[in-house]
CSV table of C-alpha atoms in Angstrom, one decimal:
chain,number,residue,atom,x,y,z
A,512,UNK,CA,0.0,0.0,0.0
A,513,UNK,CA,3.1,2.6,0.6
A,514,UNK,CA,3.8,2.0,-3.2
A,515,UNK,CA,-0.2,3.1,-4.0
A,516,UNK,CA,0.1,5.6,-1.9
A,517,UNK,CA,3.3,7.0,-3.0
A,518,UNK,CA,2.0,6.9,-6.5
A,519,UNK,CA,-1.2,9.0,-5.3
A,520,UNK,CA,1.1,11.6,-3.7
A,521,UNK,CA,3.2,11.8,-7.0
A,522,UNK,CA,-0.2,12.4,-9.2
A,523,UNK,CA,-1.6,15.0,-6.4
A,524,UNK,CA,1.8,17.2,-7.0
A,525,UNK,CA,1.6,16.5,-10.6
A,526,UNK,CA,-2.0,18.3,-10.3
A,527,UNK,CA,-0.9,20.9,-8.2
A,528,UNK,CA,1.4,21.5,-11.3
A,529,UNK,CA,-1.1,21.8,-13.9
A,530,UNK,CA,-3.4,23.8,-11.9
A,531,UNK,CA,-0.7,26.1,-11.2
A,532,UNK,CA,-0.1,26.3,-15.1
A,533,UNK,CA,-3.9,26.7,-16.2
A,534,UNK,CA,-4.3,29.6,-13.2
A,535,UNK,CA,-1.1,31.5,-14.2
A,536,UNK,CA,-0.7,33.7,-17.1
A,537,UNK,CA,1.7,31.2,-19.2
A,538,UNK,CA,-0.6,31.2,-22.1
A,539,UNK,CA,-3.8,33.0,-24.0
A,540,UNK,CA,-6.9,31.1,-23.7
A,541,UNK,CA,-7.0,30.4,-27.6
A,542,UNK,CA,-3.6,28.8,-26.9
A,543,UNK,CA,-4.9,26.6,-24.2
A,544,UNK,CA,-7.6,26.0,-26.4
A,545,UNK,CA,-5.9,25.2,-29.6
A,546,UNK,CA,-4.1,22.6,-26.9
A,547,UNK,CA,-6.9,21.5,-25.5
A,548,UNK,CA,-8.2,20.4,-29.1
A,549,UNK,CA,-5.4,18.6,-30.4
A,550,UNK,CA,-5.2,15.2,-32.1
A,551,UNK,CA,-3.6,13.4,-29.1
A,552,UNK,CA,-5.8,15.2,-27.0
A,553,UNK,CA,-9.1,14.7,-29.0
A,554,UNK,CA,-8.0,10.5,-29.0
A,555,UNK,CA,-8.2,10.7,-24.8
A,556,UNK,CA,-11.2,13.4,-25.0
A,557,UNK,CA,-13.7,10.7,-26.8
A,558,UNK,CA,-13.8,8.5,-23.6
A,559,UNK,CA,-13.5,11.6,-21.1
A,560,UNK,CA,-16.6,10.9,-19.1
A,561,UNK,CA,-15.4,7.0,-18.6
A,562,UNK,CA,-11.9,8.1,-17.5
A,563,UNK,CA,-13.2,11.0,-15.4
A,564,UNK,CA,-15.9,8.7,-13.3
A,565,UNK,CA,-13.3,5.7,-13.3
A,566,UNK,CA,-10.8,7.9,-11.4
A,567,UNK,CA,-12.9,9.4,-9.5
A,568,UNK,CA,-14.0,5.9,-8.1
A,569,UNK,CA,-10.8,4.8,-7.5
A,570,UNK,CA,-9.9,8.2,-5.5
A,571,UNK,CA,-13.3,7.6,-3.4
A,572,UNK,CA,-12.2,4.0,-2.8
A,573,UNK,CA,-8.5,4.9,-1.2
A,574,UNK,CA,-10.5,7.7,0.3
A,575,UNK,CA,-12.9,5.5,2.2
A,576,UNK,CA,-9.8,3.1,3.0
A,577,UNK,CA,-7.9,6.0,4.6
A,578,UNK,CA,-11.2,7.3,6.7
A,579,UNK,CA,-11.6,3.3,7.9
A,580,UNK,CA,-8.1,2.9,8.7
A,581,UNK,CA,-7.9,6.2,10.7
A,582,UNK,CA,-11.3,4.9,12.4
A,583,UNK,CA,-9.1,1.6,13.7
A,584,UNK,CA,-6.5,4.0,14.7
A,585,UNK,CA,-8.6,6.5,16.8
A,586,UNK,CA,-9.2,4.2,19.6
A,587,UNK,CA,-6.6,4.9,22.6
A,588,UNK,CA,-8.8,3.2,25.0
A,589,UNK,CA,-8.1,-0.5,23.6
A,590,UNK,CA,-3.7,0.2,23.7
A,591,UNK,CA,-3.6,1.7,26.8
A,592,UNK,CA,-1.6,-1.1,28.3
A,593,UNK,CA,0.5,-2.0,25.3
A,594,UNK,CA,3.8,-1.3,25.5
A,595,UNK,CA,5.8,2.2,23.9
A,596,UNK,CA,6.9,0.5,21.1
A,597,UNK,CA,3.5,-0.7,20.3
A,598,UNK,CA,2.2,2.8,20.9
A,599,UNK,CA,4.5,4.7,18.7
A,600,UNK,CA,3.5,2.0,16.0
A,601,UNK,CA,-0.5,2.9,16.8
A,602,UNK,CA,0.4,6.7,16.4
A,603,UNK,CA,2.5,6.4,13.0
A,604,UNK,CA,-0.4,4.0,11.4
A,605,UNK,CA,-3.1,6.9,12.6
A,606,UNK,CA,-0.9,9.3,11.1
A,607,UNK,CA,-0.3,8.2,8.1
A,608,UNK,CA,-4.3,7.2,7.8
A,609,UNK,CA,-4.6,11.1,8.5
A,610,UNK,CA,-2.1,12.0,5.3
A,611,UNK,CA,-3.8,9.9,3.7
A,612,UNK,CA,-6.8,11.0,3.7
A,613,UNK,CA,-5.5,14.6,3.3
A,614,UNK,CA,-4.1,13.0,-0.4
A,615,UNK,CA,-6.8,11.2,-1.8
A,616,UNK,CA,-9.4,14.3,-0.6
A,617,UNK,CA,-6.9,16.8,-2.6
A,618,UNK,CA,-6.8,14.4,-5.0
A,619,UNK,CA,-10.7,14.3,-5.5
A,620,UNK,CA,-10.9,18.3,-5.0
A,621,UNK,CA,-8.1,19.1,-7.6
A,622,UNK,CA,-9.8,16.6,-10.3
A,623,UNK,CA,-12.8,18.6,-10.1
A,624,UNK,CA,-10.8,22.2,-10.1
A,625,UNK,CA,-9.2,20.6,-13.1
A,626,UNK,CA,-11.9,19.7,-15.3
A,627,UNK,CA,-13.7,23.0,-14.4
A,628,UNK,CA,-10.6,25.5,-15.3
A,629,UNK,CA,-10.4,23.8,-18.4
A,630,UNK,CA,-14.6,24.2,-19.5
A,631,UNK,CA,-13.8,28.1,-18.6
A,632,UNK,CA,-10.3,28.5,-20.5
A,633,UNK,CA,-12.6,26.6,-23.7
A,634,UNK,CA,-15.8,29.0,-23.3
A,635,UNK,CA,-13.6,31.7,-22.5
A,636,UNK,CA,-11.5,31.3,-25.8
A,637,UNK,CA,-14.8,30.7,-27.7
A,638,UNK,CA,-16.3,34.0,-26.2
A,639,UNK,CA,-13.1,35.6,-27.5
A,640,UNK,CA,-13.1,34.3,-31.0
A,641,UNK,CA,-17.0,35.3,-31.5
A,642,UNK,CA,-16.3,38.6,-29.8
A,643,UNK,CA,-13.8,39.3,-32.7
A,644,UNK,CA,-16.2,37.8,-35.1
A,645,UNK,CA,-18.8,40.3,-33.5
A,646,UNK,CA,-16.3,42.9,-33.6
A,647,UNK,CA,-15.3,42.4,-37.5
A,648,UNK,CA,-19.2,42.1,-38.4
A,649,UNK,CA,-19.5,45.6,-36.6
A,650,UNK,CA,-16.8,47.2,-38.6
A,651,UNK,CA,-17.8,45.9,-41.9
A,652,UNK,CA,-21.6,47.0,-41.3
A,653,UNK,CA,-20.3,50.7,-39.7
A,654,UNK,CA,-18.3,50.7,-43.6
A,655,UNK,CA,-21.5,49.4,-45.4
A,656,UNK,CA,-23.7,51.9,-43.5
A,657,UNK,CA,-20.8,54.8,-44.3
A,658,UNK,CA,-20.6,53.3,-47.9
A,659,UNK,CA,-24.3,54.1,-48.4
A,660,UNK,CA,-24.2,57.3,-46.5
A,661,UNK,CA,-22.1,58.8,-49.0
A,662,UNK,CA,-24.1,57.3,-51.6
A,663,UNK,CA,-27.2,59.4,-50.6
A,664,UNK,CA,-24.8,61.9,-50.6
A,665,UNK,CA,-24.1,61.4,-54.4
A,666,UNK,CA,-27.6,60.8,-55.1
A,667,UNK,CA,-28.8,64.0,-53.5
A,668,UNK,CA,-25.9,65.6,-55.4
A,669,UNK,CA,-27.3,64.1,-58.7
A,670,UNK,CA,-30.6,65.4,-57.8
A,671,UNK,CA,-29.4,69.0,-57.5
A,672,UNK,CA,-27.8,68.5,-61.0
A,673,UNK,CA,-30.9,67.2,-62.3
A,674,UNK,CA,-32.1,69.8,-61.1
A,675,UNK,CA,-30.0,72.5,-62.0
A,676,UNK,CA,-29.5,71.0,-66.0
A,677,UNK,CA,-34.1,71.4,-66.6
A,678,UNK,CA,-33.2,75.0,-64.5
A,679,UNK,CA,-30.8,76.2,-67.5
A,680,UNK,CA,-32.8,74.4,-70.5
A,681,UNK,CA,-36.2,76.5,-68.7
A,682,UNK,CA,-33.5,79.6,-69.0
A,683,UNK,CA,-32.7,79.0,-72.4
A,684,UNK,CA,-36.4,78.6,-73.5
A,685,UNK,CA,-37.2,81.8,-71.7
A,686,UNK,CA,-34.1,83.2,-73.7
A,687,UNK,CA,-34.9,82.5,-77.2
A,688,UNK,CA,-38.5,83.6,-76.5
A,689,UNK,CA,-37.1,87.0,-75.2
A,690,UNK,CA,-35.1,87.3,-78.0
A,691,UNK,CA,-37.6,86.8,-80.5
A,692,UNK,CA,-40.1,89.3,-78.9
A,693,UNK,CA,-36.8,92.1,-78.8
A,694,UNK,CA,-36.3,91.4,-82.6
A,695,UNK,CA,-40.2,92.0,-83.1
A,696,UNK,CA,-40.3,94.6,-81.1
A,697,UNK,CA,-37.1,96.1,-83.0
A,698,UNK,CA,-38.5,95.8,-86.3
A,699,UNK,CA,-41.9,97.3,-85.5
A,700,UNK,CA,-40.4,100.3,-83.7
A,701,UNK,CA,-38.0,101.0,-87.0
A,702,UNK,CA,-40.4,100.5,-89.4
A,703,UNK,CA,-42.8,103.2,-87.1
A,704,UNK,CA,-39.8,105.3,-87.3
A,705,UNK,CA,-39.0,104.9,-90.9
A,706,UNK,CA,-42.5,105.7,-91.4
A,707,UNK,CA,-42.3,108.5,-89.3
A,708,UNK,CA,-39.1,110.6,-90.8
A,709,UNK,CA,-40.6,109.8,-94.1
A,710,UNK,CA,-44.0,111.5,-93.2
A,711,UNK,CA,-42.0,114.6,-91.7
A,712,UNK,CA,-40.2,114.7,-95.0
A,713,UNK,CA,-42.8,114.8,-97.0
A,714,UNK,CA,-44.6,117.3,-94.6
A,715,UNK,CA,-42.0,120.1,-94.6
A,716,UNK,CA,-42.0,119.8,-98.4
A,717,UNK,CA,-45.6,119.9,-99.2
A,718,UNK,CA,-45.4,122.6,-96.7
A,719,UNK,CA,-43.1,124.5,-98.5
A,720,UNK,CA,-45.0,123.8,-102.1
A,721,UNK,CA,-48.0,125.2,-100.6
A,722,UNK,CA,-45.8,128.3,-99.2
A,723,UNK,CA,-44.6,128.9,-102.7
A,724,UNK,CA,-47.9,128.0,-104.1
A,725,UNK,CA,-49.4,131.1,-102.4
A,726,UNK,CA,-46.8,133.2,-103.2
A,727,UNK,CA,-47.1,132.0,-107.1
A,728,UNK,CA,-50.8,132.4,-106.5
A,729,UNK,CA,-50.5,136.0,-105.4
A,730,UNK,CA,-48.2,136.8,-108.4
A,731,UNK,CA,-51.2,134.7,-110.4
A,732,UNK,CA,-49.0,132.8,-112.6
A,733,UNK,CA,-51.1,129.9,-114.0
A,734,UNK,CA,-48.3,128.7,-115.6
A,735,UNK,CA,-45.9,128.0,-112.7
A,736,UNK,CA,-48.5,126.8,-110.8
A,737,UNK,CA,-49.1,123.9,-113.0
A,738,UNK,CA,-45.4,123.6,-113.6
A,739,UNK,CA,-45.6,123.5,-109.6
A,740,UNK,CA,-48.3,121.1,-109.5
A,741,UNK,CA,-46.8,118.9,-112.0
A,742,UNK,CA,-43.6,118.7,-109.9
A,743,UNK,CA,-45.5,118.3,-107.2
A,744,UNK,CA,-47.2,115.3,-108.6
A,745,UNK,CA,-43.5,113.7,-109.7
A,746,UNK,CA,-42.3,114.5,-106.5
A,747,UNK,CA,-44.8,112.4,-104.8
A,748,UNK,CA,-44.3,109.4,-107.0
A,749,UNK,CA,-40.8,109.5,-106.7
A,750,UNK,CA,-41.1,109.8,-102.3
A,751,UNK,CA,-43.7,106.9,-103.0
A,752,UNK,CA,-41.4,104.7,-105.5
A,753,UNK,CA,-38.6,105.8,-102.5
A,754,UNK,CA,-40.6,104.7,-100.0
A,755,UNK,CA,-41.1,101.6,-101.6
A,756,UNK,CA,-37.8,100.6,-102.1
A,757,UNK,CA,-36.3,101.7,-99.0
A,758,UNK,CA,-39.0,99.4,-97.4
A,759,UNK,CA,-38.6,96.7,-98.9
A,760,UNK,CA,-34.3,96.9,-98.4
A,761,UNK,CA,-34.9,97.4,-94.7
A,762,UNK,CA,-37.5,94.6,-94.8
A,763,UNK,CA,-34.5,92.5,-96.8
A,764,UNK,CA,-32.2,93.9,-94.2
A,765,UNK,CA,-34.0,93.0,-91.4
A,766,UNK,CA,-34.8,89.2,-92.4
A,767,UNK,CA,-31.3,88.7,-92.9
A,768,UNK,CA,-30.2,90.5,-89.6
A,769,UNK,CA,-32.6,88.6,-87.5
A,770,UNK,CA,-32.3,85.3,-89.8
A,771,UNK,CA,-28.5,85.7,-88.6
A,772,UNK,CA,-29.2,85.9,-84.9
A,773,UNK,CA,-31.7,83.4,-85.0
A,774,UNK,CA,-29.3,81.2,-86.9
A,775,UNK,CA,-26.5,81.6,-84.1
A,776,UNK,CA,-28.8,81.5,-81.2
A,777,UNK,CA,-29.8,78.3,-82.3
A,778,UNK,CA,-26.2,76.8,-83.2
A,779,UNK,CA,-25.6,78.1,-79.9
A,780,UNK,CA,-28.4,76.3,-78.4
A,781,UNK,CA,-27.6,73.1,-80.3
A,782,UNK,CA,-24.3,73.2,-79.0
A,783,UNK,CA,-25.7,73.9,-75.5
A,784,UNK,CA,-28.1,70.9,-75.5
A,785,UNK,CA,-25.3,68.7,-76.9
A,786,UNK,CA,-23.1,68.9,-74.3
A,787,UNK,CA,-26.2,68.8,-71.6
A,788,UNK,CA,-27.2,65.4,-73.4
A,789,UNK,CA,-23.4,64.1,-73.2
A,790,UNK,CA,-23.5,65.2,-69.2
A,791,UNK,CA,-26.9,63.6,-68.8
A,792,UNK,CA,-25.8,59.9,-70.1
A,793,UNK,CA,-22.7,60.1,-67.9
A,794,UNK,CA,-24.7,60.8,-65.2
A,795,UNK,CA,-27.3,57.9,-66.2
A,796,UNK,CA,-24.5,55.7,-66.8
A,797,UNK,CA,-23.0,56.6,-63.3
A,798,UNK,CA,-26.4,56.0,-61.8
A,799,UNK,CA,-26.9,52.6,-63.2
A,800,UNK,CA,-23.1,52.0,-61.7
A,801,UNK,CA,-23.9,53.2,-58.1
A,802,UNK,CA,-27.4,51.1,-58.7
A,803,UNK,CA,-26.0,48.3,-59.3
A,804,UNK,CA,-23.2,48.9,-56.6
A,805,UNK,CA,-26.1,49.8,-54.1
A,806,UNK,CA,-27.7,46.5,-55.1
A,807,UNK,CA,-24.4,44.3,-54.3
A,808,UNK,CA,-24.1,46.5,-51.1
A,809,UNK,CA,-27.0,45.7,-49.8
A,810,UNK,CA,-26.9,41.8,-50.6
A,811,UNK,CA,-23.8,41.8,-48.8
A,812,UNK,CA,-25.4,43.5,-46.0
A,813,UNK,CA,-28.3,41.4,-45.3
A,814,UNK,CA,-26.0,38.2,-45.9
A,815,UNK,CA,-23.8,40.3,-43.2
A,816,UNK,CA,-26.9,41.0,-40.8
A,817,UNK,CA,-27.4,37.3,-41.3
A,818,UNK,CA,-24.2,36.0,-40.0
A,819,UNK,CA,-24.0,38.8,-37.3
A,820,UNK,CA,-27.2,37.6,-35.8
A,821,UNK,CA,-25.9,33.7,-35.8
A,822,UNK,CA,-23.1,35.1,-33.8
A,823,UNK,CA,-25.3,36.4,-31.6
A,824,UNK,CA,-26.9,33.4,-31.1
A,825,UNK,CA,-24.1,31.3,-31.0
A,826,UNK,CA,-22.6,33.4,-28.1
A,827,UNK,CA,-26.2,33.7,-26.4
A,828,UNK,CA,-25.7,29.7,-26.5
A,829,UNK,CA,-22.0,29.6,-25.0
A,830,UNK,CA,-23.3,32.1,-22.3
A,831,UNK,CA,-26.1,29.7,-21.6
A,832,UNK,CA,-23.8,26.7,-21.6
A,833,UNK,CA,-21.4,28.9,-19.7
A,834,UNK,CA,-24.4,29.5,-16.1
A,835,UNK,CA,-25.9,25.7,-16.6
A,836,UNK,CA,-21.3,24.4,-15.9
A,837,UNK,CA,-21.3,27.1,-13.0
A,838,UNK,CA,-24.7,26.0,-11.7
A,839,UNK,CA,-24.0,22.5,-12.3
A,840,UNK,CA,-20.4,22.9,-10.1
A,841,UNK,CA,-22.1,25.1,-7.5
């Protein structure tokens, strides 16, 4: 039994050992972890629970051997007349029934501390990994959410040139329109002057004629007057022939003047709505890019959402596991 015994005492240091090296800070627990799930370790793992209880028998056996023997060994009233030698023999036996059951009640407590640090280093590592997981998914959502931030941003920027491109064709319209009224406008108010000087001509003249008329009639020459009237008449075909003529030049004039303008306003215009049609179908084609970038986006976000919300329940699990181990052990 000294051999078993001695045995015992060399497996109680040896757990002393490893629960000094699972308490310390030697390693991280996804090291322990990583340790803990090796291939020689996963071998001995499969029959855990039939190793685990058959120990634990065997330590409850030598423990129920050292509490009998120290109950032999407590009686002082039966050795009371033995001799010393006997004596000192009784006292050594009940000590060493003590010790033992000092080792084999370690040995019991230790197996137990044993198993439970290593269920906390495993959860706790597993906590840690889906806490990064966690912590990735967060990022990556808080650059998808950022991501479509400044997308509205674009959008509402596309918006305002939308805007601002039917703004300037409404001001162009408006333009043209203006500018065909001023060119109306313009060639009614010279015709009305034309019109005008020409009458003022003519009046100043037939005022003079009748001046001289008078004057001819008061020297009562019949013969100038009719001369007079004659030139009179020629006079007033030629201002009407004039008239004519100058009309229809201005008229000619005119056409061609506002022809001209209306020629160049349009080129201009043409040019204008060129290059407004070339900006639009950028700007469509950028739209159906950021479209069809907002579409992938947002896949990847909900397949994101997805996964985040199996972490979640994955660690809600773990935590769960985590209380029924610390309930179980308490």
């Amino acid at each position: 039994m000294d051999l078993v015994w001695t045995l015992l005492t060399g497996f109680l240091y040896a757990e002393i050992c490893v629960v000094l090296l699972l308490v310390l800070p030697v390693a991280s627990p996804h090291k322990w972890n990583r340790f803990f799930k090796s291939t020689f370790l996963a071998i001995i793992t499969r029959r855990f629970y039939l190793y685990f209880f058959l120990i634990m028998g065997v330590l409850v056996l030598f423990l129920f051997e050292a509490i009998r023997e120290m109950r032999i060994y407590s009686n002082w009233e039966h050795w009371s007349d033995a001799l010393l030698s006997t004596k000192m023999q009784h006292s050594m036996r009940f000590f060493r029934a003590q010790r033992n059951i000092y080792i084999s009640g370690f040995l019991i407590l230790l197996v137990l501390v044993i198993r439970r640090l290593v269920t906390l280093i495993s959860v706790q590592a597993q906590s840690e990994a889906s806490l990064k997981q966690a912590q990735s998914a967060s990022a990556i959502i808080r650059s998808l959410m950022e991501d479509r931030n400044t997308e509205k941003v674009d959008e509402a920027k596309e918006d305002m040139l939308l805007g601002v491109t039917t703004k300037t064709k409404e001001r162009i319209h408006e333009l043209v329109a203006e500018l065909n009224r001023e060119t109306k406008d313009k060639e009614h108010r010279n015709t009305e002057k034309a019109d005008e000087a020409k009458e003022d001509i003519t009046l100043t003249e037939i005022t003079k004629i009748k001046e001289r008329i008078h004057e001819l009639e008061e020297d009562r020459t019949l013969a100038v007057i009719t001369k007079i009237k004659e030139r009179i008449h020629e006079l007033t075909a030629e201002l009407n022939r004039d008239k004519k003529n100058k009309e229809d030049k201005y008229i000619e004039k005119a056409g061609e003047a506002k022809e001209e303008r209306m020629l160049a306003v349009i080129t201009k215009i043409k040019e204008r709505i060129h290059m407004l049609a070339g900006e639009l179908k950028r700007e469509q084609v950028d739209q159906e890019a950021l479209k069809s970038q907002a579409a992938s986006l947002d896949k990847e976000y909900y397949h994101l959402t997805e996964e985040y919300s199996e972490l979640q329940q994955q660690m809600n699990i773990i935590a769960r596991r985590g209380d029924k181990a610390n309930r179980t052990i308490n």
